[in-house]
XYZ file of C-alpha atoms in Angstrom:
601
model
C 0.000 0.000 0.000
C 1.460 3.356 -1.001
C 0.866 6.497 0.931
C -1.442 9.192 -0.360
C 0.824 11.903 0.954
C 4.254 12.341 2.474
C 5.133 14.285 5.552
C 7.205 17.409 4.989
C 9.838 16.058 7.372
C 10.270 12.796 5.486
C 12.882 13.826 2.951
C 14.666 12.330 -0.012
C 17.239 13.296 -2.610
C 14.517 13.230 -5.266
C 16.355 10.518 -7.179
C 13.660 7.901 -6.895
C 15.352 5.881 -4.178
C 13.124 4.158 -1.674
C 13.149 5.157 1.953
C 13.661 2.638 4.735
C 10.874 4.487 6.534
C 8.413 4.564 3.610
C 4.967 3.010 4.188
C 4.899 -0.744 3.878
C 2.651 -2.817 1.661
C -0.554 -4.324 3.048
C 1.176 -7.640 3.640
C 3.860 -6.106 5.844
C 1.978 -3.401 7.746
C 2.529 -5.180 11.044
C 6.319 -5.318 10.633
C 8.389 -2.923 12.668
C 9.812 -0.087 10.577
C 13.175 1.362 11.547
C 12.930 5.108 11.178
C 16.095 6.894 10.075
C 16.739 10.406 11.368
C 19.042 13.021 9.918
C 21.044 14.004 13.010
C 23.962 11.524 12.577
C 24.297 12.429 8.904
C 24.278 16.178 9.579
C 26.827 15.726 12.394
C 29.146 13.915 10.003
C 28.721 16.659 7.417
C 29.433 19.464 9.888
C 32.483 17.686 11.290
C 33.978 17.254 7.818
C 33.184 20.775 6.619
C 36.021 22.508 8.503
C 38.638 20.178 7.004
C 38.062 21.624 3.526
C 38.480 25.262 4.517
C 41.468 24.488 6.722
C 43.334 22.675 3.940
C 42.436 24.982 1.042
C 42.691 28.524 2.378
C 45.783 28.296 4.616
C 48.396 28.624 1.856
C 49.358 32.053 3.163
C 50.527 30.445 6.412
C 53.264 28.313 4.851
C 53.695 29.914 1.400
C 56.572 32.161 2.480
C 58.445 29.274 4.089
C 57.845 27.143 0.978
C 59.359 29.896 -1.159
C 62.497 30.152 1.003
C 62.931 26.416 1.527
C 62.867 25.576 -2.189
C 64.416 28.890 -3.379
C 61.417 29.763 -5.552
C 60.676 33.087 -7.198
C 57.492 34.978 -6.433
C 56.165 34.130 -9.899
C 56.739 30.414 -9.276
C 55.017 30.628 -5.899
C 52.063 32.423 -7.502
C 51.841 29.674 -10.120
C 51.588 27.012 -7.410
C 48.874 28.854 -5.459
C 46.897 29.837 -8.563
C 46.900 26.308 -9.982
C 45.085 25.090 -6.887
C 42.096 27.374 -7.438
C 42.015 26.811 -11.201
C 41.151 23.210 -10.359
C 37.720 24.637 -9.600
C 36.973 24.368 -13.311
C 36.905 20.591 -12.792
C 35.054 20.492 -9.477
C 31.853 19.291 -11.152
C 33.573 15.932 -11.749
C 33.736 15.095 -8.014
C 30.122 16.254 -7.833
C 29.061 13.736 -10.464
C 30.980 11.035 -8.591
C 29.049 11.862 -5.411
C 25.704 11.827 -7.217
C 26.543 8.414 -8.673
C 28.232 6.588 -5.787
C 26.895 8.313 -2.668
C 28.112 10.648 0.040
C 29.800 8.066 2.274
C 32.223 7.026 -0.451
C 32.649 10.692 -1.413
C 33.767 11.806 2.049
C 35.848 8.666 2.700
C 37.695 8.935 -0.592
C 37.993 12.715 -0.381
C 39.488 12.619 3.114
C 41.897 9.806 2.258
C 43.094 11.289 -1.037
C 43.370 14.757 0.507
C 45.485 13.387 3.340
C 47.803 11.608 0.914
C 48.133 14.706 -1.286
C 49.034 16.906 1.689
C 51.627 14.435 2.973
C 53.257 14.212 -0.465
C 53.161 18.016 -0.636
C 54.987 18.138 2.712
C 57.597 15.597 1.579
C 58.395 17.568 -1.579
C 58.322 20.986 0.101
C 60.707 19.805 2.853
C 63.205 18.637 0.237
C 62.956 14.964 1.208
C 62.598 14.171 -2.495
C 65.138 15.871 -4.740
C 63.750 17.074 -8.060
C 66.269 18.156 -10.724
C 64.799 21.514 -11.785
C 62.648 24.271 -10.331
C 60.173 23.677 -13.140
C 59.625 20.107 -12.015
C 59.201 21.242 -8.400
C 56.576 23.800 -9.436
C 54.841 21.232 -11.629
C 54.694 18.542 -8.943
C 53.463 20.941 -6.245
C 50.868 22.367 -8.642
C 49.550 18.866 -9.390
C 49.416 18.061 -5.681
C 47.587 21.349 -5.069
C 45.029 20.396 -7.712
C 44.659 16.946 -6.112
C 44.084 18.572 -2.722
C 41.438 20.915 -4.150
C 39.566 18.091 -5.894
C 39.730 16.008 -2.718
C 38.203 18.927 -0.829
C 35.549 19.126 -3.550
C 34.621 15.492 -2.883
C 34.150 16.289 0.793
C 32.412 19.636 0.210
C 30.003 18.234 -2.354
C 29.121 15.353 -0.046
C 28.601 17.698 2.908
C 26.069 19.871 1.130
C 24.327 17.011 -0.623
C 23.757 15.432 2.797
C 22.253 18.658 4.136
C 20.213 19.368 0.998
C 18.710 15.860 1.050
C 18.204 15.333 4.776
C 17.057 18.751 6.032
C 13.667 20.253 5.362
C 11.756 23.494 5.728
C 13.016 25.530 8.619
C 16.321 23.689 9.037
C 17.975 23.451 5.617
C 19.067 27.088 5.414
C 20.330 27.104 8.994
C 22.261 23.845 8.492
C 23.848 25.074 5.253
C 24.810 28.341 6.964
C 26.453 26.517 9.871
C 28.398 24.212 7.549
C 29.548 27.171 5.463
C 30.532 28.921 8.692
C 32.808 26.015 9.579
C 34.312 26.116 6.074
C 34.941 29.852 6.380
C 36.549 29.542 9.802
C 38.603 26.513 8.797
C 41.835 28.320 7.900
C 41.704 30.513 11.005
C 40.983 27.620 13.366
C 43.641 25.411 11.780
C 46.148 28.237 12.145
C 45.292 28.658 15.834
C 45.596 24.900 16.368
C 48.949 24.769 14.646
C 50.405 27.683 16.585
C 49.121 26.119 19.809
C 50.862 22.755 19.321
C 53.965 23.637 17.313
C 57.328 23.142 18.939
C 60.142 25.726 19.010
C 62.235 25.500 15.864
C 59.554 23.742 13.818
C 58.740 24.876 10.295
C 55.495 26.393 9.066
C 55.465 23.539 6.551
C 54.713 21.177 9.427
C 51.170 22.541 9.197
C 50.625 20.087 6.328
C 50.885 16.820 8.340
C 48.473 18.266 10.913
C 45.929 19.064 8.197
C 46.437 15.608 6.663
C 45.758 13.936 10.021
C 42.565 15.928 10.593
C 41.351 14.909 7.128
C 41.357 11.281 8.306
C 40.076 11.876 11.834
C 37.319 14.405 11.079
C 36.190 13.368 7.595
C 36.970 9.806 6.508
C 36.605 7.991 9.839
C 33.230 9.455 10.999
C 31.688 8.892 7.574
C 32.312 5.140 7.856
C 30.124 4.940 10.962
C 27.557 7.736 10.537
C 26.653 7.683 6.843
C 24.618 5.035 5.014
C 25.948 3.340 1.905
C 24.689 4.454 -1.490
C 22.180 1.594 -1.713
C 20.742 2.560 1.682
C 20.363 6.251 0.823
C 16.735 7.295 1.036
C 14.271 9.286 3.018
C 15.117 10.302 6.542
C 13.187 12.274 9.125
C 14.302 15.816 9.828
C 14.255 16.014 13.631
C 16.548 18.989 14.228
C 15.303 21.579 16.710
C 16.220 25.207 17.547
C 18.310 23.882 20.464
C 20.601 22.030 18.048
C 21.329 25.247 16.189
C 21.727 27.385 19.296
C 24.526 25.076 20.439
C 26.210 25.274 17.035
C 25.852 29.062 16.827
C 27.404 29.457 20.269
C 30.369 27.298 19.290
C 30.893 29.148 16.013
C 30.804 32.579 17.635
C 33.245 31.413 20.314
C 35.602 29.967 17.705
C 35.434 33.209 15.737
C 36.253 35.123 18.914
C 39.284 32.896 19.485
C 40.548 33.644 15.966
C 40.184 37.402 16.447
C 41.676 37.503 19.961
C 44.602 35.267 18.975
C 45.336 37.396 15.909
C 45.187 40.650 17.853
C 47.401 39.189 20.587
C 50.011 38.130 18.058
C 49.869 41.586 16.467
C 50.410 43.238 19.830
C 53.332 40.954 20.678
C 54.863 41.477 17.265
C 54.496 45.250 17.552
C 56.214 45.195 20.949
C 58.747 42.550 19.821
C 57.566 40.211 22.564
C 56.423 37.327 20.394
C 57.207 33.862 21.724
C 56.727 30.504 20.029
C 55.787 28.514 23.134
C 53.021 25.973 22.707
C 49.633 26.224 24.375
C 48.089 22.770 24.630
C 45.181 24.061 26.698
C 44.066 26.347 23.858
C 44.418 23.514 21.349
C 42.305 21.206 23.523
C 39.691 23.925 24.019
C 39.430 24.532 20.258
C 39.081 20.818 19.526
C 36.445 20.478 22.261
C 34.414 23.371 20.876
C 34.642 22.047 17.334
C 33.994 18.351 17.872
C 32.046 18.602 21.135
C 29.430 21.050 19.852
C 28.820 18.744 16.885
C 28.939 15.476 18.819
C 26.456 16.677 21.440
C 23.856 17.009 18.666
C 23.398 13.241 18.876
C 22.210 13.480 22.482
C 19.978 16.561 22.335
C 16.196 16.020 22.295
C 14.842 15.400 18.822
C 11.713 16.897 17.314
C 9.574 13.856 18.110
C 6.317 15.657 17.320
C 6.986 15.411 13.601
C 7.529 11.667 13.885
C 4.301 11.175 15.832
C 2.294 13.285 13.385
C 3.623 11.287 10.455
C 2.867 7.979 12.152
C -0.668 9.130 12.914
C -1.214 10.274 9.326
C 0.103 6.969 8.010
C -2.112 4.937 10.377
C -5.147 7.002 9.472
C -4.551 6.400 5.757
C -4.132 2.672 6.327
C -7.340 2.524 8.360
C -9.279 4.354 5.648
C -7.994 2.116 2.890
C -8.180 -1.155 4.858
C -11.772 -1.996 3.709
C -10.504 -1.774 0.140
C -7.666 -4.241 0.657
C -9.521 -6.936 -1.211
C -9.995 -4.753 -4.276
C -6.424 -4.383 -5.500
C -7.296 -2.541 -8.700
C -9.509 -0.012 -6.942
C -6.941 0.525 -4.219
C -4.218 1.135 -6.812
C -6.422 3.639 -8.605
C -7.069 5.544 -5.399
C -3.346 5.611 -4.666
C -2.632 7.014 -8.130
C -5.277 9.706 -7.655
C -3.833 10.625 -4.274
C -0.326 10.749 -5.742
C -1.517 13.017 -8.560
C -3.155 15.372 -6.100
C 0.059 15.423 -4.096
C 2.165 16.253 -7.147
C 0.150 19.212 -8.410
C -0.473 20.693 -4.972
C -4.265 20.337 -5.101
C -4.510 18.020 -2.119
C -6.131 19.828 0.772
C -4.695 17.362 3.252
C -1.188 17.997 2.019
C -1.501 21.772 2.098
C -2.772 21.673 5.642
C -0.375 19.169 7.212
C 2.823 19.245 5.201
C 5.669 21.564 6.054
C 6.554 22.503 2.482
C 10.076 22.867 1.195
C 11.004 25.169 -1.665
C 12.113 22.901 -4.486
C 11.920 22.333 -8.192
C 9.296 19.943 -9.527
C 11.885 18.422 -11.864
C 15.497 17.534 -11.195
C 17.970 18.901 -13.718
C 21.426 17.554 -14.355
C 24.368 19.848 -15.057
C 23.734 20.069 -18.806
C 20.029 20.775 -18.327
C 20.721 23.337 -15.615
C 23.097 25.294 -17.841
C 20.350 25.622 -20.434
C 18.343 27.866 -18.086
C 18.769 31.670 -17.882
C 18.580 31.481 -14.069
C 21.790 29.447 -13.943
C 23.737 32.005 -15.996
C 22.369 34.938 -14.020
C 23.523 33.323 -10.786
C 26.859 32.304 -12.317
C 27.685 35.905 -13.226
C 26.624 37.216 -9.815
C 28.580 34.644 -7.811
C 31.701 34.861 -9.999
C 32.049 38.617 -9.489
C 31.262 38.594 -5.756
C 33.571 35.647 -5.045
C 36.332 37.174 -7.180
C 35.966 40.441 -5.270
C 36.647 38.566 -2.038
C 39.747 36.814 -3.386
C 41.157 40.202 -4.425
C 41.180 41.086 -0.724
C 42.786 37.875 0.513
C 45.399 37.701 -2.266
C 46.453 41.364 -2.170
C 45.924 42.486 1.409
C 49.610 43.007 2.210
C 50.199 44.999 -1.001
C 47.175 47.193 -0.252
C 48.433 47.983 3.238
C 51.947 48.640 1.943
C 50.724 50.937 -0.837
C 48.650 53.000 1.609
C 51.639 53.220 3.986
C 49.716 51.768 6.916
C 51.318 49.792 9.709
C 52.155 46.188 8.689
C 50.045 45.060 11.648
C 46.960 46.213 9.719
C 47.436 43.318 7.287
C 46.942 40.541 9.844
C 44.155 42.415 11.641
C 42.297 43.012 8.370
C 42.640 39.385 7.289
C 41.358 38.186 10.657
C 38.352 40.504 10.515
C 37.675 39.544 6.905
C 37.731 35.853 7.851
C 35.409 36.273 10.802
C 33.032 38.610 8.922
C 32.632 36.254 5.990
C 32.205 33.224 8.274
C 29.495 34.884 10.376
C 27.821 36.183 7.201
C 27.585 32.615 5.936
C 25.905 31.458 9.126
C 23.517 34.412 9.397
C 22.516 34.389 5.721
C 21.671 30.690 5.739
C 19.508 30.944 8.864
C 17.825 34.238 7.967
C 17.049 33.124 4.410
C 15.233 30.073 5.774
C 13.134 32.078 8.210
C 12.508 34.807 5.620
C 10.758 32.337 3.303
C 7.825 32.462 5.705
C 7.759 36.150 6.617
C 4.352 37.692 6.086
C 3.336 41.140 4.978
C 5.247 41.158 1.678
C 2.357 40.199 -0.613
C 2.431 43.650 -2.185
C 5.613 42.773 -4.106
C 4.358 39.376 -5.261
C 5.745 37.069 -2.568
C 4.331 35.659 0.607
C 7.859 35.676 2.040
C 11.369 36.671 0.985
C 12.873 34.420 -1.740
C 16.491 33.369 -1.410
C 17.758 35.275 -4.508
C 16.931 38.466 -2.606
C 20.021 37.831 -0.481
C 22.179 37.929 -3.616
C 20.711 41.386 -4.201
C 21.775 42.389 -0.680
C 25.253 40.889 -1.154
C 25.688 42.841 -4.397
C 24.633 46.096 -2.735
C 27.037 45.503 0.162
C 29.807 44.777 -2.352
C 29.194 48.095 -4.117
C 29.492 50.027 -0.861
C 32.465 48.032 0.458
C 34.698 48.546 -2.562
C 33.667 52.176 -2.951
C 34.874 52.714 0.630
C 38.131 50.857 -0.105
C 38.710 52.963 -3.216
C 38.308 56.181 -1.211
C 39.869 55.071 2.091
C 42.256 57.638 3.564
C 42.547 56.230 7.072
C 43.261 52.845 8.626
C 39.849 52.597 10.292
C 38.097 53.360 7.008
C 40.180 50.714 5.262
C 39.482 48.049 7.889
C 35.757 48.857 7.801
C 35.722 48.429 4.020
C 37.542 45.094 4.294
C 35.042 43.879 6.889
C 32.096 44.856 4.663
C 33.666 43.085 1.693
C 33.971 39.982 3.880
C 30.242 40.147 4.598
C 29.430 40.375 0.874
C 31.796 37.498 0.096
C 30.374 35.289 2.857
C 26.729 35.795 1.910
C 27.258 34.205 -1.490
C 28.312 30.715 -0.381
C 25.183 29.403 1.391
C 23.018 30.890 -1.354
C 24.815 28.764 -3.958
C 23.835 25.558 -2.160
C 20.289 26.566 -1.281
C 19.263 28.169 -4.581
C 20.701 25.314 -6.645
C 18.649 22.820 -4.624
C 15.541 25.016 -4.743
C 15.542 25.585 -8.502
C 17.184 22.506 -9.980
C 16.373 19.754 -7.483
C 18.608 17.656 -5.238
C 19.146 14.521 -7.328
C 22.170 16.153 -9.024
C 22.970 18.769 -6.403
C 26.545 17.483 -6.016
C 27.600 18.276 -9.575
C 25.364 21.331 -9.930
C 26.504 23.055 -6.735
C 30.183 22.228 -7.209
C 30.056 23.693 -10.715
C 29.092 27.074 -9.256
C 31.511 26.717 -6.340
C 34.507 25.806 -8.492
C 33.811 28.061 -11.470
C 33.176 31.132 -9.324
C 36.436 30.590 -7.414
C 38.535 29.959 -10.522
C 37.034 32.503 -12.906
C 36.579 35.182 -10.245
C 40.177 34.828 -9.081
C 41.496 34.884 -12.657
C 39.402 37.849 -13.785
C 39.635 40.198 -10.816
C 42.671 39.146 -8.801
C 44.998 38.087 -11.613
C 44.027 40.355 -14.505
C 42.407 43.505 -13.087
C 44.283 43.943 -9.801
C 47.656 42.855 -11.169
C 47.345 45.007 -14.309
C 46.442 48.145 -12.346
C 49.160 47.536 -9.748
C 51.899 46.904 -12.316
C 50.938 49.985 -14.328
C 51.444 52.253 -11.335
C 54.444 50.261 -10.135
C 56.204 50.889 -13.447
C 55.719 54.615 -12.977
C 57.048 54.444 -9.419
C 59.991 52.198 -10.292
C 61.782 55.063 -12.017
C 62.318 56.656 -8.614
C 63.237 53.410 -6.843
C 66.211 52.136 -8.779
C 64.130 49.955 -11.078
C 62.513 48.024 -8.203
C 58.828 47.341 -8.858
C 57.181 49.130 -5.948
C 53.784 50.814 -5.982
C 52.944 53.474 -3.436
C 49.843 55.558 -3.004
C 46.086 55.246 -3.173
C 46.128 54.868 -6.970
C 47.698 51.381 -6.762
C 44.332 49.757 -6.007
C 41.841 52.618 -6.365
C 40.933 51.749 -9.954
C 40.665 48.060 -9.051
C 38.143 48.771 -6.305
C 36.171 51.133 -8.548
C 35.995 48.454 -11.258
C 34.844 45.863 -8.724
C 32.252 48.286 -7.352
C 30.937 48.848 -10.892
C 30.853 45.106 -11.600
C 29.000 44.592 -8.319
C 26.453 47.018 -9.758
C 25.922 44.632 -12.670
C 25.480 41.861 -10.105
C 22.734 43.941 -8.537
C 20.965 43.951 -11.914
C 21.525 40.241 -12.583
C 20.372 39.205 -9.102
C 17.210 41.333 -9.403
C 16.542 39.710 -12.780
C 17.016 36.296 -11.198
C 14.688 37.272 -8.355
C 11.957 38.128 -10.841
C 12.467 34.998 -12.946
C 12.235 32.676 -9.934
C 9.265 34.332 -8.221
C 6.871 31.492 -9.086
C 9.174 28.835 -7.646
C 9.166 30.595 -4.294
C 5.709 32.136 -4.109
C 3.963 28.746 -4.113
C 6.049 27.125 -1.378
C 6.280 29.567 1.497
C 3.039 29.148 3.346
C 4.181 26.918 6.186
C 5.730 28.187 9.378
C 9.426 27.716 9.962
C 10.562 25.426 12.753
C 13.589 27.599 13.519
C 12.607 30.667 15.492
């Protein structure tokens, strides 16, 4: 016997797989059904999420030591770091692997391959393997950087497919925001951990074995025990409650505070020439406890049992109503088909009254089909520019500070604030976008709530203001404020990629579809804005200044990056237009699915 309707908390990846908790046939109605819940899967996803950010965005920590240890030029070092992000053009391949073979294999393989790539990177960078030429060294490290990025893509794609498929209305946005928050804080937390446990005289390159170890411990190992195999993937019950997220928010804010306080302390010690390299095992233990403990405790917090009881009651009521018809198989099948049809087109009164609806596409689109839609290209342009604008800050922060003749301490402080701002923006945007779907009082503009593409409009507007401030900054405080705002704009984009892709194009192929946006935006945005625009403007003014500096390429003054920021501000204006156009084109997808109250308040 098939069910006439599904509960809004009984979720699936929309790929046609059967749920272990789906209603049983008439001959097996008395068998005990094991109900799967999403908490273990989400815990595994959140635990693995920080490993990707920690491994990918910490190149600045050991890049200088790598350059000195292998006697590389700045151009060769830039080639190694750039090659890593250009691998984003291929990130849809790991996504397709995840969609085909499941998230457990994706995280296991991603963690294992990432760990191996980092260890080989460490062996080569420490000179344990002698390569004949600098070209071969650059080539090998570039390949290992690409392997690390693609391994992170396997983990990242699995993380957000798990959340997209196992979380429903009221929790999906918050869960995506938290996971993106862990990704954003990854580099900062890994840096704090490394500085806390490193021994006097150790090299910054020893960061790599630590990151490789955490890949195994926090990604591959938990996935073996907490994730189902591909054949067991199916519907699970979303039982997350506001308490689960309050614990996670508290941990994230505390971790962000640790990053800021540690950075400011190191700046103060460096300014006063009091810096010491003594280890602090207590801080390392506290960070690990906050990270793993706040996620692990999710397993023991009270679940949202009311949704399970309601679903069981609905299922029993349907079985009782259809029981007299059990002897008329053909009639029963016809009634089931009618009920299913009503459920599909939204005309079922029972469904509209009892189901907590989730914004989603009626049809699942693969990568090729998705790229045939105007909405995909509108979002691709918006995310590429906003992500590229953020990488301009992280890749050129020291040159900006030097050109404006600010204290060198401003560089580290600005990077720390940028990291924290973008991480908190990820968390807040994911949670607020979920609650905003159900806000009332906005019917005058055609929506019952606030659709998710609206937050791309906000991110674009913030980007315009942030880079206008940076272009005109004449004081350190003004500069730092602009950097912080740009971090907010940058951070808002990432959860929207995951959520909008799932909303508009379905979750059956969300691995490949999301990772296409993630990888392409990182690669193309970095190439366009950081490599071409920023470098071209800087070198043009540096050539003019070099005449007075003995031929040394040095750029001084506000003009070194002023044009770059003005160009980015103008391009963010085009993102404002493209995101508004996307908002209008997707209004029907959101206006019909925002009537139910959110469970996160």
